[in-house]
Amino acid sequence: MAVNAGITKNPAPQIPSGPGGSFLTTARRSLGQSGIFIAFIVILLLFGILTDGTILVPQNISNLIVQNAHILILAIGMVIVIIAGHIDLSVGSIVGFAGAMAGVFIVRMGMPIWAGVVLVLLIGGLVGAWQGFWVAYFGVPAFIVTLAGMLIFRGATLLALGGLQISPFPDSFRNFFSSGFIDGVGGYIDLPNIPGLGGGSADVFTLVLGLVAVAALLFTQIKARRNRAKFNQGVSSTGAFTARMVISGLAIMYFAVKLSLFKGLPYILIILAVLVLVYSALMTRSVIGRHVYAIGGNLHAAELSGIKAKQVTFLVFVNMGVLAALAGVVFAARLNLANPTNGNAFELDAIAAAFIGGAAVTGGVGRVIGAIVGGLTVGVLNNGMSILGVDIAYQQVIKGAVLLAAVAFDVYSKRRAGAR
């Protein structure tokens, strides 16, 4: 009898590994993990049917990204603030203030674009530091601090602009931060007309980047799954994992083909992709990311474990200020205008994106990619209802109902989890 005959390697448990572990339980939990992605696809297909495909034409898909880029940038910062257990009501006013300062530096003073943008980002960081100081070190609730910030920076915008508008911005500024595309770098290829997808002359560079993105997604997800299995941690079932990868890959290539059939890759999409990759890695693989989740999940326990909660909170608000300033630059570039009303109510869309994307109202839970999909969901709702000619009053009602449903689902899920 062999010495190791009784020793067998335990297979990695598949999620869920809880009591029962039935197929239905597996499917339900896998659905919960990918709920926002499925909801986004369902809403997109629904509006595709209701608008006779208008929302899915290449130009509209491209516009969907360009027109919502500032909200997506804000959503990245907002979800981190919410994970840390706070809220920021001032980001809309900071967007307006940043756009105003960009107008003053670049248009009025004639600064080089790069210098003007760097100065605006520094000002955003100082704004975030101001608010972070009161929240982290003085103990004033973030709700009050940022509510005051909403008024302060709206007033500062009016002072900077003198109640007037500033325009136009240089073409290179507008092209890089809003209306520019990488088109024709690798030539074009004729795609056959596929029902539901379209056809015509497609930009090769955009298609190649789409394939690279799919390959990168598969590589990272398979590697992560193997690592979890290696350390005997729970993994999703093979069927659920395969289905998620197939759907994600098809979705990426769908958008890549659509963009390639219009004008190619928008510059702003590259900025967004870099932000998503950097912040996703920061939140999941870095020490400070784990500290943000820890203080949002249980502040007292985090402090007892040695985490410098005040310092982390301060940096979270500094980061929010910088991202809000970047969103202000992007929005001013899109409008080609610095206006006292820029940024009005943007905080509501950013907060909605974070919560629809799965952030928990009590903090400690949320993902950057979830906030991005939540922001795109808000964008699709806005775009689809505008195409259908839905009255603005009903649009607000529907968006409010979607936000309430997302938060109610989060509360319901936590109650069920607590009852088990």
Short mmCIF file of C-alpha atoms in Angstrom, two decimals:
data_model
loop_
_atom_site.label_atom_id
_atom_site.label_comp_id
_atom_site.label_asym_id
_atom_site.label_seq_id
_atom_site.Cartn_x
_atom_site.Cartn_y
_atom_site.Cartn_z
CA MET A 1 0.00 0.00 0.00
CA ALA A 2 1.43 3.30 -1.04
CA VAL A 3 2.26 5.74 1.74
CA ASN A 4 0.28 8.58 0.11
CA ALA A 5 -2.64 6.46 -0.89
CA GLY A 6 -4.94 8.16 1.63
CA ILE A 7 -3.79 11.67 0.83
CA THR A 8 -5.92 13.41 -1.80
CA LYS A 9 -5.81 17.03 -2.81
CA ASN A 10 -9.02 18.77 -1.85
CA PRO A 11 -10.72 20.25 -4.90
CA ALA A 12 -11.35 23.98 -4.76
CA PRO A 13 -14.88 24.67 -3.52
CA GLN A 14 -17.08 26.30 -6.09
CA ILE A 15 -19.18 29.31 -5.23
CA PRO A 16 -21.48 28.77 -3.58
CA SER A 17 -20.04 26.22 -1.26
CA GLY A 18 -22.70 26.78 1.36
CA PRO A 19 -25.32 24.37 2.58
CA GLY A 20 -27.15 22.74 -0.21
CA GLY A 21 -24.89 23.90 -3.02
CA SER A 22 -27.66 23.15 -5.49
CA PHE A 23 -27.58 24.23 -9.10
CA LEU A 24 -30.30 26.80 -8.42
CA THR A 25 -28.32 28.25 -5.52
CA THR A 26 -25.22 28.41 -7.68
CA ALA A 27 -27.13 30.12 -10.45
CA ARG A 28 -28.75 32.58 -8.05
CA ARG A 29 -25.47 33.66 -6.45
CA SER A 30 -23.65 33.85 -9.77
CA LEU A 31 -26.50 36.00 -11.06
CA GLY A 32 -26.16 38.24 -8.02
CA GLN A 33 -22.44 38.75 -8.69
CA SER A 34 -23.07 39.72 -12.32
CA GLY A 35 -26.46 41.37 -11.80
CA ILE A 36 -25.47 44.89 -12.83
CA PHE A 37 -23.85 43.64 -16.05
CA ILE A 38 -26.93 41.61 -16.96
CA ALA A 39 -29.22 44.53 -16.05
CA PHE A 40 -27.19 46.85 -18.29
CA ILE A 41 -27.39 44.47 -21.24
CA VAL A 42 -31.14 43.95 -20.71
CA ILE A 43 -31.79 47.73 -20.53
CA LEU A 44 -29.66 48.31 -23.64
CA LEU A 45 -31.52 45.59 -25.59
CA LEU A 46 -34.88 46.90 -24.34
CA PHE A 47 -34.17 50.41 -25.63
CA GLY A 48 -32.77 48.85 -28.81
CA ILE A 49 -36.19 47.31 -29.43
CA LEU A 50 -38.18 50.38 -28.33
CA THR A 51 -36.13 52.74 -30.54
CA ASP A 52 -36.06 50.38 -33.54
CA GLY A 53 -32.31 50.02 -33.17
CA THR A 54 -31.54 53.77 -33.15
CA ILE A 55 -29.77 53.60 -29.78
CA LEU A 56 -27.49 50.84 -31.11
CA VAL A 57 -26.23 52.57 -34.26
CA PRO A 58 -22.43 53.13 -34.22
CA GLN A 59 -22.66 56.93 -33.90
CA ASN A 60 -24.99 56.69 -30.91
CA ILE A 61 -22.80 54.09 -29.17
CA SER A 62 -19.83 56.42 -29.61
CA ASN A 63 -21.85 59.40 -28.36
CA LEU A 64 -22.96 57.38 -25.34
CA ILE A 65 -19.35 57.16 -24.18
CA VAL A 66 -18.29 60.68 -25.12
CA GLN A 67 -21.36 62.34 -23.61
CA ASN A 68 -21.16 60.45 -20.32
CA ALA A 69 -17.39 60.45 -19.82
CA HIS A 70 -17.50 63.12 -17.10
CA ILE A 71 -20.10 61.16 -15.12
CA LEU A 72 -18.05 57.96 -15.42
CA ILE A 73 -14.95 59.76 -14.10
CA LEU A 74 -16.96 61.14 -11.19
CA ALA A 75 -18.42 57.68 -10.53
CA ILE A 76 -14.92 56.21 -10.05
CA GLY A 77 -14.14 58.71 -7.31
CA MET A 78 -17.62 58.57 -5.80
CA VAL A 79 -17.65 54.79 -5.38
CA ILE A 80 -14.37 55.00 -3.47
CA VAL A 81 -15.83 57.70 -1.21
CA ILE A 82 -18.92 55.52 -0.62
CA ILE A 83 -16.82 52.40 0.03
CA ALA A 84 -15.02 54.43 2.71
CA GLY A 85 -18.41 55.10 4.31
CA HIS A 86 -18.89 58.73 3.23
CA ILE A 87 -20.66 60.76 0.55
CA ASP A 88 -19.65 63.79 -1.53
CA LEU A 89 -22.38 66.25 -2.52
CA SER A 90 -19.99 68.88 -3.87
CA VAL A 91 -18.60 67.15 -6.97
CA GLY A 92 -20.98 68.97 -9.34
CA SER A 93 -19.85 72.34 -8.01
CA ILE A 94 -16.19 71.28 -8.26
CA VAL A 95 -16.79 70.28 -11.90
CA GLY A 96 -18.11 73.78 -12.59
CA PHE A 97 -15.25 75.43 -10.68
CA ALA A 98 -12.61 73.32 -12.46
CA GLY A 99 -14.09 74.14 -15.87
CA ALA A 100 -14.10 77.83 -14.96
CA MET A 101 -10.44 77.72 -13.90
CA ALA A 102 -9.55 75.87 -17.12
CA GLY A 103 -11.23 78.70 -19.05
CA VAL A 104 -9.36 81.34 -17.06
CA PHE A 105 -5.94 79.65 -17.44
CA ILE A 106 -6.16 78.41 -21.04
CA VAL A 107 -8.43 80.93 -22.78
CA ARG A 108 -8.07 84.16 -20.84
CA MET A 109 -4.42 83.85 -19.77
CA GLY A 110 -3.27 81.89 -22.83
CA MET A 111 -1.40 79.21 -20.87
CA PRO A 112 -0.22 76.06 -22.65
CA ILE A 113 -2.92 73.41 -22.43
CA TRP A 114 -0.84 70.96 -20.42
CA ALA A 115 0.08 73.64 -17.87
CA GLY A 116 -3.51 74.79 -17.52
CA VAL A 117 -4.79 71.24 -17.03
CA VAL A 118 -2.10 70.41 -14.45
CA LEU A 119 -2.97 73.57 -12.51
CA VAL A 120 -6.67 72.68 -12.58
CA LEU A 121 -5.92 69.17 -11.27
CA LEU A 122 -3.78 70.65 -8.49
CA ILE A 123 -6.63 72.99 -7.55
CA GLY A 124 -8.95 69.96 -7.50
CA GLY A 125 -6.53 68.23 -5.13
CA LEU A 126 -6.49 71.29 -2.84
CA VAL A 127 -10.29 71.40 -2.86
CA GLY A 128 -10.37 67.73 -1.88
CA ALA A 129 -7.75 68.35 0.82
CA TRP A 130 -9.87 71.18 2.25
CA GLN A 131 -12.90 68.93 2.54
CA GLY A 132 -10.91 65.89 3.62
CA PHE A 133 -9.37 67.87 6.48
CA TRP A 134 -12.75 68.73 8.00
CA VAL A 135 -14.06 65.18 7.56
CA ALA A 136 -10.99 63.20 8.62
CA TYR A 137 -9.27 65.36 11.21
CA PHE A 138 -12.07 67.59 12.55
CA GLY A 139 -14.80 64.96 12.60
CA VAL A 140 -17.46 66.95 10.72
CA PRO A 141 -19.77 64.54 8.82
CA ALA A 142 -18.99 64.36 5.12
CA PHE A 143 -22.63 65.13 4.33
CA ILE A 144 -22.30 68.56 6.01
CA VAL A 145 -18.79 69.34 4.75
CA THR A 146 -19.61 68.58 1.12
CA LEU A 147 -23.00 70.30 1.35
CA ALA A 148 -21.10 73.42 2.40
CA GLY A 149 -18.62 72.70 -0.41
CA MET A 150 -21.47 72.60 -2.90
CA LEU A 151 -22.32 76.21 -2.02
CA ILE A 152 -18.73 77.41 -1.62
CA PHE A 153 -17.45 76.15 -4.98
CA ARG A 154 -20.59 77.17 -6.86
CA GLY A 155 -19.97 80.67 -5.56
CA ALA A 156 -16.27 80.39 -6.43
CA THR A 157 -17.27 79.47 -10.00
CA LEU A 158 -19.33 82.65 -10.31
CA LEU A 159 -16.44 84.71 -8.93
CA ALA A 160 -13.91 83.12 -11.32
CA LEU A 161 -16.11 83.72 -14.34
CA GLY A 162 -17.47 87.06 -13.18
CA GLY A 163 -20.94 85.76 -14.05
CA LEU A 164 -19.92 85.38 -17.72
CA GLN A 165 -19.06 82.51 -20.05
CA ILE A 166 -15.60 81.73 -21.41
CA SER A 167 -15.17 80.23 -24.89
CA PRO A 168 -13.92 78.91 -27.22
CA PHE A 169 -11.22 76.51 -26.05
CA PRO A 170 -8.37 75.57 -28.43
CA ASP A 171 -9.19 72.78 -30.90
CA SER A 172 -6.42 70.53 -29.55
CA PHE A 173 -7.91 70.80 -26.04
CA ARG A 174 -11.38 69.84 -27.29
CA ASN A 175 -10.05 67.03 -29.47
CA PHE A 176 -8.05 65.35 -26.72
CA PHE A 177 -10.61 65.62 -23.92
CA SER A 178 -13.83 65.17 -25.87
CA SER A 179 -14.37 65.13 -29.61
CA GLY A 180 -11.14 63.58 -30.96
CA PHE A 181 -10.78 60.03 -32.34
CA ILE A 182 -7.92 57.70 -33.21
CA ASP A 183 -9.06 56.85 -36.70
CA GLY A 184 -7.28 55.18 -39.60
CA VAL A 185 -4.01 54.32 -37.79
CA GLY A 186 -4.03 50.70 -38.99
CA GLY A 187 -6.17 51.23 -42.07
CA TYR A 188 -9.68 49.95 -42.69
CA ILE A 189 -11.34 46.63 -43.41
CA ASP A 190 -14.71 45.93 -44.96
CA LEU A 191 -17.00 44.02 -42.59
CA PRO A 192 -20.00 42.11 -43.94
CA ASN A 193 -23.42 43.34 -42.91
CA ILE A 194 -24.39 41.20 -39.90
CA PRO A 195 -27.96 41.57 -38.59
CA GLY A 196 -27.96 43.47 -35.31
CA LEU A 197 -24.32 44.47 -35.72
CA GLY A 198 -24.08 46.26 -39.04
CA GLY A 199 -21.31 46.34 -41.57
CA GLY A 200 -19.13 48.59 -43.68
CA SER A 201 -15.67 50.11 -43.48
CA ALA A 202 -14.24 49.40 -40.01
CA ASP A 203 -11.18 50.87 -38.30
CA VAL A 204 -8.61 48.05 -37.86
CA PHE A 205 -6.86 49.62 -34.85
CA THR A 206 -10.11 49.69 -32.85
CA LEU A 207 -10.87 46.05 -33.72
CA VAL A 208 -7.37 44.94 -32.70
CA LEU A 209 -7.67 46.77 -29.38
CA GLY A 210 -10.99 45.05 -28.82
CA LEU A 211 -9.37 41.64 -29.35
CA VAL A 212 -6.50 42.59 -27.04
CA ALA A 213 -9.02 43.63 -24.37
CA VAL A 214 -10.81 40.28 -24.67
CA ALA A 215 -7.51 38.38 -24.45
CA ALA A 216 -6.46 40.43 -21.41
CA LEU A 217 -9.81 39.78 -19.73
CA LEU A 218 -9.56 36.02 -20.30
CA PHE A 219 -5.93 35.89 -19.13
CA THR A 220 -6.51 37.83 -15.91
CA GLN A 221 -9.76 36.04 -15.03
CA ILE A 222 -8.40 32.54 -15.68
CA LYS A 223 -5.23 33.35 -13.74
CA ALA A 224 -7.27 34.72 -10.81
CA ARG A 225 -9.51 31.64 -10.85
CA ARG A 226 -6.51 29.29 -10.83
CA ASN A 227 -4.90 31.21 -7.96
CA ARG A 228 -8.08 31.01 -5.90
CA ALA A 229 -8.36 27.28 -6.60
CA LYS A 230 -4.67 26.82 -5.76
CA PHE A 231 -5.24 28.23 -2.26
CA ASN A 232 -8.49 26.27 -1.89
CA GLN A 233 -10.67 29.39 -2.01
CA GLY A 234 -14.18 29.34 -3.42
CA VAL A 235 -14.57 29.76 -7.20
CA SER A 236 -17.66 29.95 -9.37
CA SER A 237 -18.77 26.84 -11.20
CA THR A 238 -17.10 26.07 -14.53
CA GLY A 239 -20.35 26.62 -16.42
CA ALA A 240 -21.05 29.99 -14.76
CA PHE A 241 -17.45 31.13 -15.28
CA THR A 242 -17.48 30.12 -18.95
CA ALA A 243 -20.83 31.82 -19.54
CA ARG A 244 -19.59 35.02 -17.90
CA MET A 245 -16.43 35.07 -20.01
CA VAL A 246 -18.33 34.42 -23.25
CA ILE A 247 -20.87 37.17 -22.52
CA SER A 248 -18.16 39.64 -21.45
CA GLY A 249 -16.03 38.88 -24.52
CA LEU A 250 -18.95 39.26 -26.90
CA ALA A 251 -19.98 42.53 -25.23
CA ILE A 252 -16.47 43.99 -25.59
CA MET A 253 -16.25 42.99 -29.26
CA TYR A 254 -19.76 44.32 -29.90
CA PHE A 255 -18.76 47.79 -28.68
CA ALA A 256 -15.40 47.59 -30.48
CA VAL A 257 -17.11 46.80 -33.80
CA LYS A 258 -19.64 49.58 -33.30
CA LEU A 259 -16.90 52.13 -32.54
CA SER A 260 -14.81 50.93 -35.49
CA LEU A 261 -17.75 51.50 -37.84
CA PHE A 262 -18.11 55.15 -36.78
CA LYS A 263 -14.91 57.16 -36.28
CA GLY A 264 -12.74 54.71 -34.36
CA LEU A 265 -11.55 54.99 -30.78
CA PRO A 266 -12.38 58.23 -28.89
CA TYR A 267 -9.40 59.67 -26.99
CA ILE A 268 -11.62 60.04 -23.95
CA LEU A 269 -12.24 56.27 -23.96
CA ILE A 270 -8.49 55.71 -23.61
CA ILE A 271 -8.41 58.09 -20.62
CA LEU A 272 -11.34 56.21 -19.09
CA ALA A 273 -9.76 52.81 -19.72
CA VAL A 274 -6.53 53.91 -18.00
CA LEU A 275 -8.49 55.25 -15.02
CA VAL A 276 -10.51 52.03 -14.70
CA LEU A 277 -7.43 49.80 -14.88
CA VAL A 278 -5.42 51.91 -12.43
CA TYR A 279 -8.21 52.35 -9.88
CA SER A 280 -9.38 48.73 -10.13
CA ALA A 281 -5.83 47.57 -9.38
CA LEU A 282 -5.48 50.18 -6.64
CA MET A 283 -8.67 49.06 -4.87
CA THR A 284 -8.12 45.31 -5.19
CA ARG A 285 -4.36 44.81 -5.09
CA SER A 286 -2.88 47.63 -3.03
CA VAL A 287 -2.62 48.16 0.72
CA ILE A 288 -4.45 51.48 0.65
CA GLY A 289 -7.31 49.89 -1.32
CA ARG A 290 -7.74 47.22 1.33
CA HIS A 291 -7.61 49.94 4.01
CA VAL A 292 -10.43 51.85 2.29
CA TYR A 293 -12.61 48.72 2.32
CA ALA A 294 -11.66 48.07 5.95
CA ILE A 295 -12.59 51.52 7.30
CA GLY A 296 -15.83 51.45 5.33
CA GLY A 297 -16.72 48.00 6.60
CA ASN A 298 -15.94 48.60 10.27
CA LEU A 299 -14.17 51.82 11.24
CA HIS A 300 -13.56 50.88 14.87
CA ALA A 301 -12.09 47.49 13.99
CA ALA A 302 -9.93 49.07 11.30
CA GLU A 303 -8.49 51.57 13.80
CA LEU A 304 -7.84 48.82 16.33
CA SER A 305 -5.96 46.86 13.66
CA GLY A 306 -3.59 49.77 13.16
CA ILE A 307 -5.01 51.32 10.01
CA LYS A 308 -4.54 55.10 9.89
CA ALA A 309 -8.19 55.80 9.18
CA LYS A 310 -7.90 59.60 9.26
CA GLN A 311 -5.07 59.62 6.75
CA VAL A 312 -6.88 57.22 4.42
CA THR A 313 -10.10 59.25 4.61
CA PHE A 314 -8.17 62.44 3.87
CA LEU A 315 -6.60 60.86 0.76
CA VAL A 316 -9.98 59.54 -0.42
CA PHE A 317 -11.34 63.11 -0.55
CA VAL A 318 -8.16 64.46 -2.17
CA ASN A 319 -8.57 61.81 -4.87
CA MET A 320 -12.24 62.76 -5.32
CA GLY A 321 -11.23 66.40 -5.78
CA VAL A 322 -8.66 65.54 -8.47
CA LEU A 323 -11.12 63.33 -10.38
CA ALA A 324 -13.86 65.97 -10.13
CA ALA A 325 -11.40 68.51 -11.57
CA LEU A 326 -10.61 66.13 -14.45
CA ALA A 327 -14.34 65.67 -15.05
CA GLY A 328 -14.66 69.46 -15.12
CA VAL A 329 -11.96 69.71 -17.80
CA VAL A 330 -13.64 66.97 -19.86
CA PHE A 331 -17.09 68.57 -19.57
CA ALA A 332 -15.79 72.05 -20.48
CA ALA A 333 -14.05 70.51 -23.52
CA ARG A 334 -17.26 68.79 -24.61
CA LEU A 335 -19.31 72.00 -24.35
CA ASN A 336 -16.38 74.13 -25.59
CA LEU A 337 -17.52 76.46 -22.86
CA ALA A 338 -16.87 77.39 -19.23
CA ASN A 339 -20.27 78.32 -17.87
CA PRO A 340 -21.49 79.19 -14.33
CA THR A 341 -24.09 76.40 -14.60
CA ASN A 342 -21.61 73.65 -15.57
CA GLY A 343 -21.87 70.65 -13.24
CA ASN A 344 -25.37 71.32 -11.93
CA ALA A 345 -26.74 68.12 -10.30
CA PHE A 346 -23.81 65.99 -11.52
CA GLU A 347 -23.37 64.69 -7.97
CA LEU A 348 -26.75 62.98 -8.26
CA ASP A 349 -25.76 61.07 -11.40
CA ALA A 350 -22.42 60.08 -9.86
CA ILE A 351 -24.05 58.83 -6.65
CA ALA A 352 -26.71 56.98 -8.66
CA ALA A 353 -24.01 55.33 -10.80
CA ALA A 354 -22.17 54.09 -7.71
CA PHE A 355 -25.28 52.66 -6.04
CA ILE A 356 -26.74 51.16 -9.20
CA GLY A 357 -23.30 49.62 -9.76
CA GLY A 358 -23.52 47.73 -6.47
CA ALA A 359 -22.01 50.01 -3.81
CA ALA A 360 -23.51 49.45 -0.35
CA VAL A 361 -25.18 52.33 1.47
CA THR A 362 -23.36 51.34 4.66
CA GLY A 363 -19.91 51.38 3.04
CA GLY A 364 -17.28 48.68 2.68
CA VAL A 365 -18.75 47.23 -0.53
CA GLY A 366 -18.45 48.34 -4.15
CA ARG A 367 -16.31 48.03 -7.25
CA VAL A 368 -14.89 50.53 -9.71
CA ILE A 369 -16.08 48.52 -12.72
CA GLY A 370 -19.54 48.29 -11.13
CA ALA A 371 -19.70 52.09 -10.88
CA ILE A 372 -18.69 52.38 -14.55
CA VAL A 373 -21.45 49.99 -15.62
CA GLY A 374 -23.86 51.83 -13.31
CA GLY A 375 -22.87 55.13 -14.98
CA LEU A 376 -23.39 53.61 -18.43
CA THR A 377 -26.79 52.35 -17.28
CA VAL A 378 -27.77 55.89 -16.29
CA GLY A 379 -26.44 57.10 -19.65
CA VAL A 380 -28.47 54.52 -21.57
CA LEU A 381 -31.59 55.50 -19.62
CA ASN A 382 -31.02 59.19 -20.44
CA ASN A 383 -30.18 58.52 -24.07
CA GLY A 384 -32.95 55.99 -24.68
CA MET A 385 -35.66 58.10 -23.11
CA SER A 386 -34.49 61.18 -25.04
CA ILE A 387 -34.69 59.26 -28.34
CA LEU A 388 -38.19 58.09 -27.41
CA GLY A 389 -39.18 61.68 -26.61
CA VAL A 390 -40.08 60.91 -22.99
CA ASP A 391 -40.93 64.09 -21.12
CA ILE A 392 -38.13 65.28 -18.81
CA ALA A 393 -40.46 65.01 -15.81
CA TYR A 394 -41.08 61.30 -16.48
CA GLN A 395 -37.35 60.80 -17.10
CA GLN A 396 -36.62 62.04 -13.58
CA VAL A 397 -39.32 59.77 -12.16
CA ILE A 398 -37.93 56.71 -13.94
CA LYS A 399 -34.32 57.43 -12.96
CA GLY A 400 -35.38 57.94 -9.35
CA ALA A 401 -37.27 54.64 -9.39
CA VAL A 402 -34.23 52.80 -10.78
CA LEU A 403 -32.00 54.26 -8.06
CA LEU A 404 -34.51 53.34 -5.35
CA ALA A 405 -34.77 49.79 -6.74
CA ALA A 406 -30.97 49.41 -6.71
CA VAL A 407 -30.64 50.54 -3.09
CA ALA A 408 -33.69 48.51 -2.00
CA PHE A 409 -32.11 45.42 -3.59
CA ASP A 410 -28.92 46.08 -1.60
CA VAL A 411 -30.86 46.43 1.67
CA TYR A 412 -32.95 43.31 0.90
CA SER A 413 -29.84 41.26 0.10
CA LYS A 414 -28.21 42.27 3.38
CA ARG A 415 -31.33 41.37 5.35
CA ARG A 416 -31.45 37.94 3.75
CA ALA A 417 -27.75 37.43 4.39
CA GLY A 418 -28.22 38.45 8.03
CA ALA A 419 -31.18 36.12 8.45
CA ARG A 420 -29.17 33.07 7.41
#
